[in-house]
XYZ file of C-alpha atoms in Angstrom:
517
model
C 62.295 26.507 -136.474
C 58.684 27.366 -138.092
C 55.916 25.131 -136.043
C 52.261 25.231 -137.167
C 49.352 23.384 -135.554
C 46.442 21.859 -137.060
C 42.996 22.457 -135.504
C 40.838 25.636 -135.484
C 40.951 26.116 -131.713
C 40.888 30.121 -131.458
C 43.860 29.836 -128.986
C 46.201 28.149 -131.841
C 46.114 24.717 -129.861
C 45.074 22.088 -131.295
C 41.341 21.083 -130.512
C 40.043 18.391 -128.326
C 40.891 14.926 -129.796
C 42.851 16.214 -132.937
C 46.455 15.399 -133.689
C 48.649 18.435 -133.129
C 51.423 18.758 -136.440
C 54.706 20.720 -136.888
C 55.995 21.902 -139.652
C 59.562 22.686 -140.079
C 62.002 23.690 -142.878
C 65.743 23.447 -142.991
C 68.635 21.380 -145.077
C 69.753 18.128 -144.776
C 73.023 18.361 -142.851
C 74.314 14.494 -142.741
C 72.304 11.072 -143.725
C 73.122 8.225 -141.369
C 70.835 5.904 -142.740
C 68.639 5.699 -145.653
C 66.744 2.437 -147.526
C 66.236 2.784 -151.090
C 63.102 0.331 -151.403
C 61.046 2.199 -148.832
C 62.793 5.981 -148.656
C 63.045 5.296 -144.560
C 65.950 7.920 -143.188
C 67.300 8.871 -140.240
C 69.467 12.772 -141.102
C 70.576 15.143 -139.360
C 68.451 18.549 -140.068
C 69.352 22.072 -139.766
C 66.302 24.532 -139.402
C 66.688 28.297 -138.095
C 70.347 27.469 -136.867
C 68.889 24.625 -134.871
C 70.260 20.763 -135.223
C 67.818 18.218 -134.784
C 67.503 14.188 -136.113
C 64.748 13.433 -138.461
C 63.271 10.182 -138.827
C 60.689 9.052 -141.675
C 60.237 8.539 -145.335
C 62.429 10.547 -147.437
C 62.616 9.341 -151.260
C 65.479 9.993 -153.158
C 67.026 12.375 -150.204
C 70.670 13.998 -150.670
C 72.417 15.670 -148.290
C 72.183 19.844 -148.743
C 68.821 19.267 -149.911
C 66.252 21.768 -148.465
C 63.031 20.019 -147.053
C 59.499 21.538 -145.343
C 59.164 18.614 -143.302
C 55.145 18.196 -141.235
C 54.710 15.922 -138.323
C 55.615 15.514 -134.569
C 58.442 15.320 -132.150
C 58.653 12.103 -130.633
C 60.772 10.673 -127.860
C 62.980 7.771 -128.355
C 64.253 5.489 -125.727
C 67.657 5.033 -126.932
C 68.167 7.980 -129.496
C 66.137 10.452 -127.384
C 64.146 13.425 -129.135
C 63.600 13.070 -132.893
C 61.297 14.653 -135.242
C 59.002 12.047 -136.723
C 58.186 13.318 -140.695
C 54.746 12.325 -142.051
C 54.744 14.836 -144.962
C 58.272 15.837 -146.783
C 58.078 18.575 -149.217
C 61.501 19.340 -150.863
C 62.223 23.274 -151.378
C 63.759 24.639 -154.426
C 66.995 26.700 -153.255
C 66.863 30.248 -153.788
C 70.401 31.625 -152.695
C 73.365 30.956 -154.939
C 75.516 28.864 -152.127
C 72.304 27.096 -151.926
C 71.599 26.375 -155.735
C 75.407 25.142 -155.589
C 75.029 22.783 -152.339
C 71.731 21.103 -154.236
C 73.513 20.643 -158.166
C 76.193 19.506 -156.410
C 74.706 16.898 -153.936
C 74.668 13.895 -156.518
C 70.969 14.249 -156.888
C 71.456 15.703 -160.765
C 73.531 12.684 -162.335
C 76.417 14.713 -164.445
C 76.854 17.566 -162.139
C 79.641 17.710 -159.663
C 81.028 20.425 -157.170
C 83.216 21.949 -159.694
C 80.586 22.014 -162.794
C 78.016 23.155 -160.053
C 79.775 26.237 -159.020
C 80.635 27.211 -162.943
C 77.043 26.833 -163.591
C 75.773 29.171 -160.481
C 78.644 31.699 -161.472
C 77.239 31.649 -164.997
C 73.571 32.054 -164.151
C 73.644 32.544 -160.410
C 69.828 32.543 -158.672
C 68.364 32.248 -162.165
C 70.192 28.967 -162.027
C 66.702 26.610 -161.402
C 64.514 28.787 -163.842
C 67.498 28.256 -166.632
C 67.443 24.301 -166.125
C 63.589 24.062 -165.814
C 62.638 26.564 -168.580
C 65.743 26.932 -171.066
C 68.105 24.119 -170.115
C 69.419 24.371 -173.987
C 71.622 27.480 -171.648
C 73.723 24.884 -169.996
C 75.767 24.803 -173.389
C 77.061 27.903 -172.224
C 78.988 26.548 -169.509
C 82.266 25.199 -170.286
C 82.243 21.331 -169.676
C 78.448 21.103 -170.725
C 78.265 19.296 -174.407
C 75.258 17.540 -175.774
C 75.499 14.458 -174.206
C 76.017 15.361 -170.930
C 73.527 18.189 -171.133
C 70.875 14.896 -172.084
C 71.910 13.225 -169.036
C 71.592 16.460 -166.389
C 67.946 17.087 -167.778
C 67.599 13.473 -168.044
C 68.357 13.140 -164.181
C 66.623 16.875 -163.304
C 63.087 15.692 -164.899
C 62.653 12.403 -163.220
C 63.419 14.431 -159.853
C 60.994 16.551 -160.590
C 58.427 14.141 -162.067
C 58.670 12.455 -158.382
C 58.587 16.100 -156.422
C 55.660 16.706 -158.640
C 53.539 13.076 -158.184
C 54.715 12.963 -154.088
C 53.352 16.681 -153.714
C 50.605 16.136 -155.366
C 49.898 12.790 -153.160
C 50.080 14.132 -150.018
C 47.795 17.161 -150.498
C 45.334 14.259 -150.052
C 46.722 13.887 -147.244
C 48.488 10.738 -148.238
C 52.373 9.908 -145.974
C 55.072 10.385 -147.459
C 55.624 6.647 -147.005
C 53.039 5.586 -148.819
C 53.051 8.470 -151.422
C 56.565 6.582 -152.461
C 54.790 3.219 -152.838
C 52.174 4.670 -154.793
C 54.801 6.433 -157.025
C 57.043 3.397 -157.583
C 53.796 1.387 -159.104
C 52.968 3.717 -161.286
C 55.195 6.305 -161.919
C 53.927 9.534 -163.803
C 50.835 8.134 -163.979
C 50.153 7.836 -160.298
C 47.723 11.462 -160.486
C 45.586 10.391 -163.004
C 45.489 6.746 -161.653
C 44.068 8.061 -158.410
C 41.636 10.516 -159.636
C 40.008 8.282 -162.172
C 39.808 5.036 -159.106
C 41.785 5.584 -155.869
C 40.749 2.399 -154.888
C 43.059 0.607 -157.358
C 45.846 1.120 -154.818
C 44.057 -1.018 -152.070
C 44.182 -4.166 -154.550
C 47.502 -3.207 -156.428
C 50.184 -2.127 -153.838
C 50.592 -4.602 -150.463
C 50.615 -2.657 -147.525
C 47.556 -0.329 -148.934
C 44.308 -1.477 -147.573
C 40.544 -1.037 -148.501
C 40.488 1.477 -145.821
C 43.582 3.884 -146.601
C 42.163 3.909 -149.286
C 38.568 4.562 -148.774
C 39.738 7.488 -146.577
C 41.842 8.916 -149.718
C 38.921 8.347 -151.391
C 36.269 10.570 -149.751
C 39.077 13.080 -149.361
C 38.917 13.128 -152.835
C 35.414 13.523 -153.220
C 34.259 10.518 -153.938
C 30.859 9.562 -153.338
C 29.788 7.113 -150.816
C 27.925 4.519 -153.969
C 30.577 5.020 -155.915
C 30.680 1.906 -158.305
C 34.654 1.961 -157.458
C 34.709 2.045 -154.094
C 31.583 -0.621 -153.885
C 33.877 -3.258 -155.729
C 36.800 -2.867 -153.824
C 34.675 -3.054 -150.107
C 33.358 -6.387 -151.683
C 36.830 -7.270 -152.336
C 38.014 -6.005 -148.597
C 35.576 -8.307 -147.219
C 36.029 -11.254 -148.942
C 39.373 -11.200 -148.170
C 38.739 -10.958 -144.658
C 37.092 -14.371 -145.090
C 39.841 -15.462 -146.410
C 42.138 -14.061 -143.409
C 39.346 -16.429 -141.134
C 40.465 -19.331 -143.316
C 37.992 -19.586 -145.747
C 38.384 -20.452 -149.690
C 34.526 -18.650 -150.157
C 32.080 -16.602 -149.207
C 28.532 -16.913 -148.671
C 27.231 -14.508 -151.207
C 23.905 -13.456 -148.671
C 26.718 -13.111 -145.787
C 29.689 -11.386 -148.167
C 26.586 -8.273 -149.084
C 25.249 -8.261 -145.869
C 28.566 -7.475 -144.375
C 29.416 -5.295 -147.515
C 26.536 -3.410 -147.487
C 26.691 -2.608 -143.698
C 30.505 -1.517 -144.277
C 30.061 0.443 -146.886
C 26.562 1.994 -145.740
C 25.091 1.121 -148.860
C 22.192 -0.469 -150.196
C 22.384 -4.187 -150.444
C 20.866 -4.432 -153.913
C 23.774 -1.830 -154.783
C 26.385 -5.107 -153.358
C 24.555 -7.551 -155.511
C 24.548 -5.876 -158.560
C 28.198 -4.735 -158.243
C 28.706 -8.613 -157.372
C 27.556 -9.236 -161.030
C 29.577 -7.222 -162.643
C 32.833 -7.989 -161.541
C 31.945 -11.707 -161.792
C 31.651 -10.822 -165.824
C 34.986 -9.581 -165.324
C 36.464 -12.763 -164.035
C 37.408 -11.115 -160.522
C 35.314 -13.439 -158.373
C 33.440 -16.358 -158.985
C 30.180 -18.141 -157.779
C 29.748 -21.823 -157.432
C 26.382 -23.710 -155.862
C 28.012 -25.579 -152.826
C 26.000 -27.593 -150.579
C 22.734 -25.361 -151.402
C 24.407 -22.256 -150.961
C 26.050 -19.460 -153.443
C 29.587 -19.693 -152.708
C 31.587 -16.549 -153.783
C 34.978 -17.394 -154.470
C 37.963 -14.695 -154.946
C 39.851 -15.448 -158.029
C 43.125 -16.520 -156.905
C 41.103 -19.142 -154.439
C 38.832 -20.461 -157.218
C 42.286 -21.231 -159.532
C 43.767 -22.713 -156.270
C 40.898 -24.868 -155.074
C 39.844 -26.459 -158.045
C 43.328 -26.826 -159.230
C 43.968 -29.049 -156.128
C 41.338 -30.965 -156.524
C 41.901 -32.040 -160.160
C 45.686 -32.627 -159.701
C 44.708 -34.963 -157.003
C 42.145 -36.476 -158.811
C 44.666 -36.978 -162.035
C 47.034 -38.657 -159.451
C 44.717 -41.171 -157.197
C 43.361 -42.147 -160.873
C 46.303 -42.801 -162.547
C 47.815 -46.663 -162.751
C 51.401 -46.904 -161.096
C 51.686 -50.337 -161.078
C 53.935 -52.301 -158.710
C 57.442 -50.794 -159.125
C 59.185 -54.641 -158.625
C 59.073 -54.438 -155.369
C 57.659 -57.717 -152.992
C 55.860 -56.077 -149.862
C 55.934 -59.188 -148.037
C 59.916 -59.686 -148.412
C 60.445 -55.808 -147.916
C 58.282 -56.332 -144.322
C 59.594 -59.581 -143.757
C 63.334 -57.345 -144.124
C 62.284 -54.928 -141.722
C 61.431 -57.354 -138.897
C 64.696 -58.739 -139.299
C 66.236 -55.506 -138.464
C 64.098 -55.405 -135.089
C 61.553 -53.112 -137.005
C 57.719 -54.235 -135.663
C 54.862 -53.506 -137.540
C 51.282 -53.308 -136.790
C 48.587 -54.477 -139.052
C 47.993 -50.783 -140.051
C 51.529 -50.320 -140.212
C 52.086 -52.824 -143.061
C 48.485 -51.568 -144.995
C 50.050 -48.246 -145.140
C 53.473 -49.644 -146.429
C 51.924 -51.804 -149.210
C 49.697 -48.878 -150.018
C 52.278 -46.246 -150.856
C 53.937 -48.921 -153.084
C 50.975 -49.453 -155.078
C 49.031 -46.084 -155.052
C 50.773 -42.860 -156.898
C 48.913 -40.933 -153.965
C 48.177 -41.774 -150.633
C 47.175 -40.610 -147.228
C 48.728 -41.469 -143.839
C 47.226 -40.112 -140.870
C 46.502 -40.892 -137.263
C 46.814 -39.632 -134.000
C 49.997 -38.932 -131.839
C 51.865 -41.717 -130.465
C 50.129 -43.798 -133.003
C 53.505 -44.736 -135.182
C 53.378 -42.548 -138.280
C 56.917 -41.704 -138.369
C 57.573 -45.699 -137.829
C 55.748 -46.037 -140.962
C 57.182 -42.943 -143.089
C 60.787 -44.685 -142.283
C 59.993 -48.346 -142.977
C 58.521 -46.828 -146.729
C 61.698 -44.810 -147.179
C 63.787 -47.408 -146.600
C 62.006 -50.083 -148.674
C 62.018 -47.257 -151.432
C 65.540 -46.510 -150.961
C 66.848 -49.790 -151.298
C 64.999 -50.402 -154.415
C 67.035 -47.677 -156.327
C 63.790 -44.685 -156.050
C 64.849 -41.174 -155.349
C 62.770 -39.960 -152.173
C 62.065 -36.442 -151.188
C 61.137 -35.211 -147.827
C 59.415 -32.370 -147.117
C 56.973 -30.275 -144.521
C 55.573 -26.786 -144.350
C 57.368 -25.169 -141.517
C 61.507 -25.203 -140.614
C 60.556 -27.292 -137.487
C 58.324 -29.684 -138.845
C 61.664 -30.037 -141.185
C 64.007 -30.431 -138.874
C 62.083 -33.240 -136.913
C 61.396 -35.259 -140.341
C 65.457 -34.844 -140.954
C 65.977 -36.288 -137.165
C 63.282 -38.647 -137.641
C 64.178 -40.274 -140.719
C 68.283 -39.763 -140.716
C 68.265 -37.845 -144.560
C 67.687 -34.058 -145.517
C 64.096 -32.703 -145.470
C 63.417 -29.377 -146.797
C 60.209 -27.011 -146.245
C 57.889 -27.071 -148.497
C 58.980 -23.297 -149.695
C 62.605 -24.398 -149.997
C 61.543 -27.303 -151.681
C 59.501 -25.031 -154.346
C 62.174 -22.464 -154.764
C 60.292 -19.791 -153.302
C 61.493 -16.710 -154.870
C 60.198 -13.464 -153.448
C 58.286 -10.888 -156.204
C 57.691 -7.786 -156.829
C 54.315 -8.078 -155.397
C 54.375 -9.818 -151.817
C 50.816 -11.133 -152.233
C 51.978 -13.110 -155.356
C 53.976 -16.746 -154.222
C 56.444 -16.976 -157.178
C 58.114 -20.697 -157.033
C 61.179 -22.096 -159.454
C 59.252 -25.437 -159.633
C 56.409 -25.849 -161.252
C 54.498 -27.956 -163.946
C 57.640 -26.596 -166.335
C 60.330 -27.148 -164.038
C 59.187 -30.387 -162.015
C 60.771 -32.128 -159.284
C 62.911 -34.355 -159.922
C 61.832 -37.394 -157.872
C 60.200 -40.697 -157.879
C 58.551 -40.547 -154.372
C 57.693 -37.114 -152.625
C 56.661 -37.712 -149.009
C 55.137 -34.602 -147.036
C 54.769 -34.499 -143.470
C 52.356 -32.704 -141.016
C 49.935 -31.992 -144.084
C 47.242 -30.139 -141.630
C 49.153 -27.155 -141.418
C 49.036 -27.076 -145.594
C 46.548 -24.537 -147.265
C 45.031 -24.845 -150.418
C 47.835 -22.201 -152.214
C 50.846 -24.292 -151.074
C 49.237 -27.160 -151.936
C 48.264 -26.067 -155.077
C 52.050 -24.848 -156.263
C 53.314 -28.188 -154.567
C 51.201 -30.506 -157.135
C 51.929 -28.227 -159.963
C 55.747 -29.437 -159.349
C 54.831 -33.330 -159.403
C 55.262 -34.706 -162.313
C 53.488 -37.499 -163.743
C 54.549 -40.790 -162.488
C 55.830 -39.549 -159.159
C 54.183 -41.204 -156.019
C 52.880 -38.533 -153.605
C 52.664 -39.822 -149.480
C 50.762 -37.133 -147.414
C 51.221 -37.893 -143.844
C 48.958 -35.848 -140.909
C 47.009 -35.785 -138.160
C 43.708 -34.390 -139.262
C 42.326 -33.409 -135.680
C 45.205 -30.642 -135.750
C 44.350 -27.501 -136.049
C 44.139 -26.570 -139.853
C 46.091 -24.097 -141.289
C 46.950 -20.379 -141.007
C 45.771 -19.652 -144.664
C 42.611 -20.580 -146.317
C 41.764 -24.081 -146.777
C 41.435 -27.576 -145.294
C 43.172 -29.526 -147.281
C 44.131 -32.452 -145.689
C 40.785 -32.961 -143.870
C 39.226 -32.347 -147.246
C 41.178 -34.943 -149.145
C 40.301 -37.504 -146.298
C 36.663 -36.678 -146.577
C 36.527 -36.837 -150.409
C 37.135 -40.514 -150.237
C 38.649 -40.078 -153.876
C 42.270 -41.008 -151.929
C 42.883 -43.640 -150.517
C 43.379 -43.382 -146.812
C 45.615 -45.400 -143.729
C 44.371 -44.139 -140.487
C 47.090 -45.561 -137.885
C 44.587 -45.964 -134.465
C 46.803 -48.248 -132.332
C 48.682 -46.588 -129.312
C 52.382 -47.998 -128.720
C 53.700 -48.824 -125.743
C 55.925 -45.239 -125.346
C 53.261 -43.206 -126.319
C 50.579 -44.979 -124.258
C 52.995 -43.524 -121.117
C 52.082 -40.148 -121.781
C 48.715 -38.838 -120.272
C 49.134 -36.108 -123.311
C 49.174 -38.882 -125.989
C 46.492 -40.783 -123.769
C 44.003 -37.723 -123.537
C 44.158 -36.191 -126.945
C 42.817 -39.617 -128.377
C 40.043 -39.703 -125.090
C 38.952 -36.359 -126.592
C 38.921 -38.015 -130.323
C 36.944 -40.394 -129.127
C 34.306 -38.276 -127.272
C-alpha cells in the first residue's frame, strides 16, 4: 500500500494544524454499494496484496478497475476501519490480464469477457494505445464490425471525456464528489466553464456554495476584485438575507456586508450592484425611504402575490344563492353556537372571493372554518382544504371530518433537476379545480408557496386564509399573512372572544395576556 503525506515538515509528518492524506493504488475487488446520481460507493479494494473497504465518491466505478485513491483512514462504529476517498484517479492498466479485467468489466458498452480476451491476444499491452490512437484496428478482431466498433469508441470516449474533466477538477483541489456534480452540469465543457468564471458553480449546482467556490477560485488564480467573484459574494449575501427571512436587502447593509466579505472596496460592491441589476439578476425598489435590493426570484414572487391578491379582493363574486341568515339559523339548529364574529366571518367568505380569518387560540377559528364548509357543501360548491405542513393537514382532516392535503401535495410538487427550483403540476395552466379553497395556519406560508398557490386559483374561485398572525412567521422569506392583514386591501375577521374550553387553559389564557401587553 503506497501512503504519502501532505505537509513540508522535514520529518515527512504532516505539519502542525494540516490535514495528513494517503494515497493508495490498487483494483476494485467487489462493489457492495454504489448510487448512480451522486457516484457514493462502498468496494472492496486490493492494494499491494492488501484488502481494505473504500468508502467515497466513485463515478462510473466497475469492478477490476484500477484506482489511485487520496484521503484518510477513518474508523467506523459499525463497519470498523475504512479508507475514506476524497480524490479518485482511475489508472490505465498496463499488464495484459489487466487490460482484459478492465474491457471486460462492462465499463466499454460492446465488449464482453470473450471479445476482451480476443482483443488483448490480438494487440496485447498495446491494447489501450490501439483503442485511443487507431481504434479503426479493432476491425481486426473477429466479432468487431462497424457498428459495434461505433458503439465501443462510442462508450470508450465518454469514459474518457469524464477521466479527463474529473482529473482535471481535482488538481484544483476540487472532491471527487463534487468534481461529479460539476461534470454532470456541464459535461465537456466543465474546464473551460471554470477557467473563464468558477463562480458560476456556486449559483448553478445546489450543494456548491459562494465559498467552495471562492476557495476554487483563488486556487485558480483569481484575483481578489475580480468582477466574477464580486457578483457572486453579492449574491452569497443576499441570499443569506433571505435564509434570515427576508424578501430584500438594504442596499447600504447588502455592500457593507459584501464589501467586508469580500475585502473589497465598497464602491467596487456598488458598481458591481449596477451592473447585474442591467442584467435583470437583482432588482431595487424605494421601500419606506430605503433602497431595497431584491434577488430575482423574490422580486417575481413578491409582487406576484401581491397583484394576484389584489385581482382577487377586487373582483365581484356576487352572492352564490345562498341566505346567510337561514344557513346560521341551520346551524343553531344542529346545536352549532355562533358568536357575533363567528357569523361576520361566515357571511364574509360567502360574499368576498378572498378573505382573511384570524385570531388567537381558543378563539373558535376551526368552529368557523366548519360552519363555512358545511354551508358551502350543502349548497352544491366543491371545497378544498389545505395547509403547509403534514400536521397542520392532518388536524384540518380531524377537524373538519373531509381530506385536507398540504399545500405541496395540493400543488403537485414535482421535484427538478435543480433542487432550488419548486416545480408544481398546478399552475395558472393547469388550475385547481374548485369553487372554494380554504387554507389553514397561513403564518407558516412564505411568499414562494404563496405565490405558486395563487397561480393555481382560477378566476372565480373563493380563497379563505385562516391564521393566527402572532405565530411565528415562516421558515422561508416572507410575511405573508401578517402582510396581507396589514395591507388592509383584504378584508379581515379577527375572532377575539375566548370560549368557555379554551378559557380553561392558562396556555390559551396567557398567550392572549401577552397579545394584549
Amino acid at each position: 500500500m503506497q501512503k504519502s503525506f501532505n505537509g513540508d515538515c522535514c520529518c515527512g509528518l504532516p505539519g502542525i494544524g494540516e490535514k495528513m492524506s494517503i494515497e493508495i493504488e490498487g483494483v476494485i475487488k467487489e462493489i457492495k454499494f454504489h448510487a448512480e446520481d451522486t457516484g457514493y460507493t462502498v468496494a472492496l479494494f486490493e492494494s499491494d496484496g492488501e484488502s481494505l473497504t473504500v468508502v467515497g465518491a466513485l463515478p462510473s466505478v466497475h469492478e477490476g478497475e484500477h484506482y489511485r485513491l487520496e484521503g484518510d483512514m477513518v474508523y467506523h462504529q459499525r463497519y470498523g476501519e475504512q479508507f475514506k476517498a476524497e480524490l479518485a484517479e482511475k489508472v490505465m492498466p498496463d499488464t495484459e490480464n489487466g487490460i482484459v479485467n478492465y474491457l471486460s468489466s462492462g465499463l466499454i458498452k460492446g465488449i464482453g469477457p470473450k471479445l476482451a480476451e480476443r482483443i488483448v491476444e490480438k494487440f496485447g499491452v498495446e491494447t489501450m494505445d490501439i483503442i485511443g490512437y487507431s481504434p479503426e484496428r479493432l476491425r481486426e478482431v473477429s466479432g468487431i464490425g462497424k457498428s459495434k466498433l461505433e458503439s465501443i469508441l462510442l462508450s470508450f470516449e465518454e469514459q474518457r471525456e469524464m477521466q479527463e474533466v474529473m482529473i482535471g477538477l481535482q488538481k484544483y483541489g476540487i472532491s471527487t464528489a463534487y468534481a461529479l456534480k460539476i461534470y454532470k452540469k456541464y459535461k465537456d465543457e466543465a474546464l473551460s466553464i471554470m477557467s473563464e468564471n468558477p463562480y458560476r458553480i456556486a449559483d448553478e449546482i445546489s450543494g456548491i456554495g459562494f465559498r467552495l467556490a471562492d476557495r476554487i477560485a483563488i486556487k485558480m488564480g483569481v484575483e481578489q476584485d475580480d468582477p466574477g467573484r464580486i457578483a457572486s459574494g453579492i449574491r452569497y449575501v443576499l441570499n443569506s438575507f433571505q435564509q434570515e427571512g427576508h424578501t430584500y436587502a438594504g442596499r447600504d447593509e447588502l455592500v457593507k456586508k459584501s464589501a467586508e466579505m469580500l475585502a473589497v472596496y465598497p464602491m467596487q460592491v456598488e458598481d458591481m450592484i449596477s451592473e447585474i441589476l442591467v442584467k435583470g439578476d437583482v432588482f431595487v425598489e424605494d421601500i419606506d425611504g430605503e433602497r431595497a435590493v431584491y434577488g430575482q426570484m423574490y422580486h417575481v414572487a413578491e409582487t406576484g402575490v401581491a397583484r394576484m391578491l389584489t385581482d382577487l379582493a377586487l373582483a365581484n363574486y356576487g352572492n352564490p344563492g345562498i341566505i346567510v341568515e337561514k344557513e346560521i339559523k341551520d346551524l343553531e339548529s344542529q346545536e352549532i353556537s355562533l358568536a357575533e364574529k363567528q357569523k361576520l366571518a361566515v357571511k364574509r367568505c360567502i360574499e368576498k372571493g378572498i378573505v382573511v380569518i384570524t385570531g388567537g387560540p381558543g378563539t373558535g377559528k376551526t368552529t368557523t372554518i366548519n360552519s363555512i364548509i358545511k354551508i358551502f357543501y350543502r349548497n352544491g360548491l366543491k371545497v378544498t382544504l389545505a395547509a403547509p405542513t403534514g400536521r397542520a393537514a392532518k388536524r384540518m382532516s380531524q377537524a373538519a371530518g373531509m381530506e385536507a392535503k398540504t399545500i405541496h401535495r395540493l400543488l403537485e410538487y414535482a421535484p427538478s433537476m435543480d433542487d432550488r427550483m419548486m416545480m408544481f403540476g398546478r399552475n395558472e395552466s393547469n388550475p385547481l379545480q374548485s369553487d372554494v379553497v380554504i387554507i389553514d395556519e397561513v403564518s407558516m406560508v412564505d411568499v414562494l408557496l404563496m405565490y405558486h398557490l395563487l397561480k393555481a386559483i382560477k378566476p372565480g374561485t373563493r380563497l379563505i386564509l385562516v391564521g393566527d398572525a402572532d405565530q411565528l412567521p415562516p421558515v422561508g422569506p416572507g410575511n405573508v399573512l401578517g402582510d396581507v392583514i396589514e395591507s388592509g386591501m383584504i378584508p379581515v375577521v379577527r375572532l377575539d372572544e375566548i370560549f368557555r374550553q379554551a378559557s380553561e387553559s392558562m396556555i390559551v389564557l396567557n398567550a392572549h395576556k401577552i397579545n394584549n401587553g
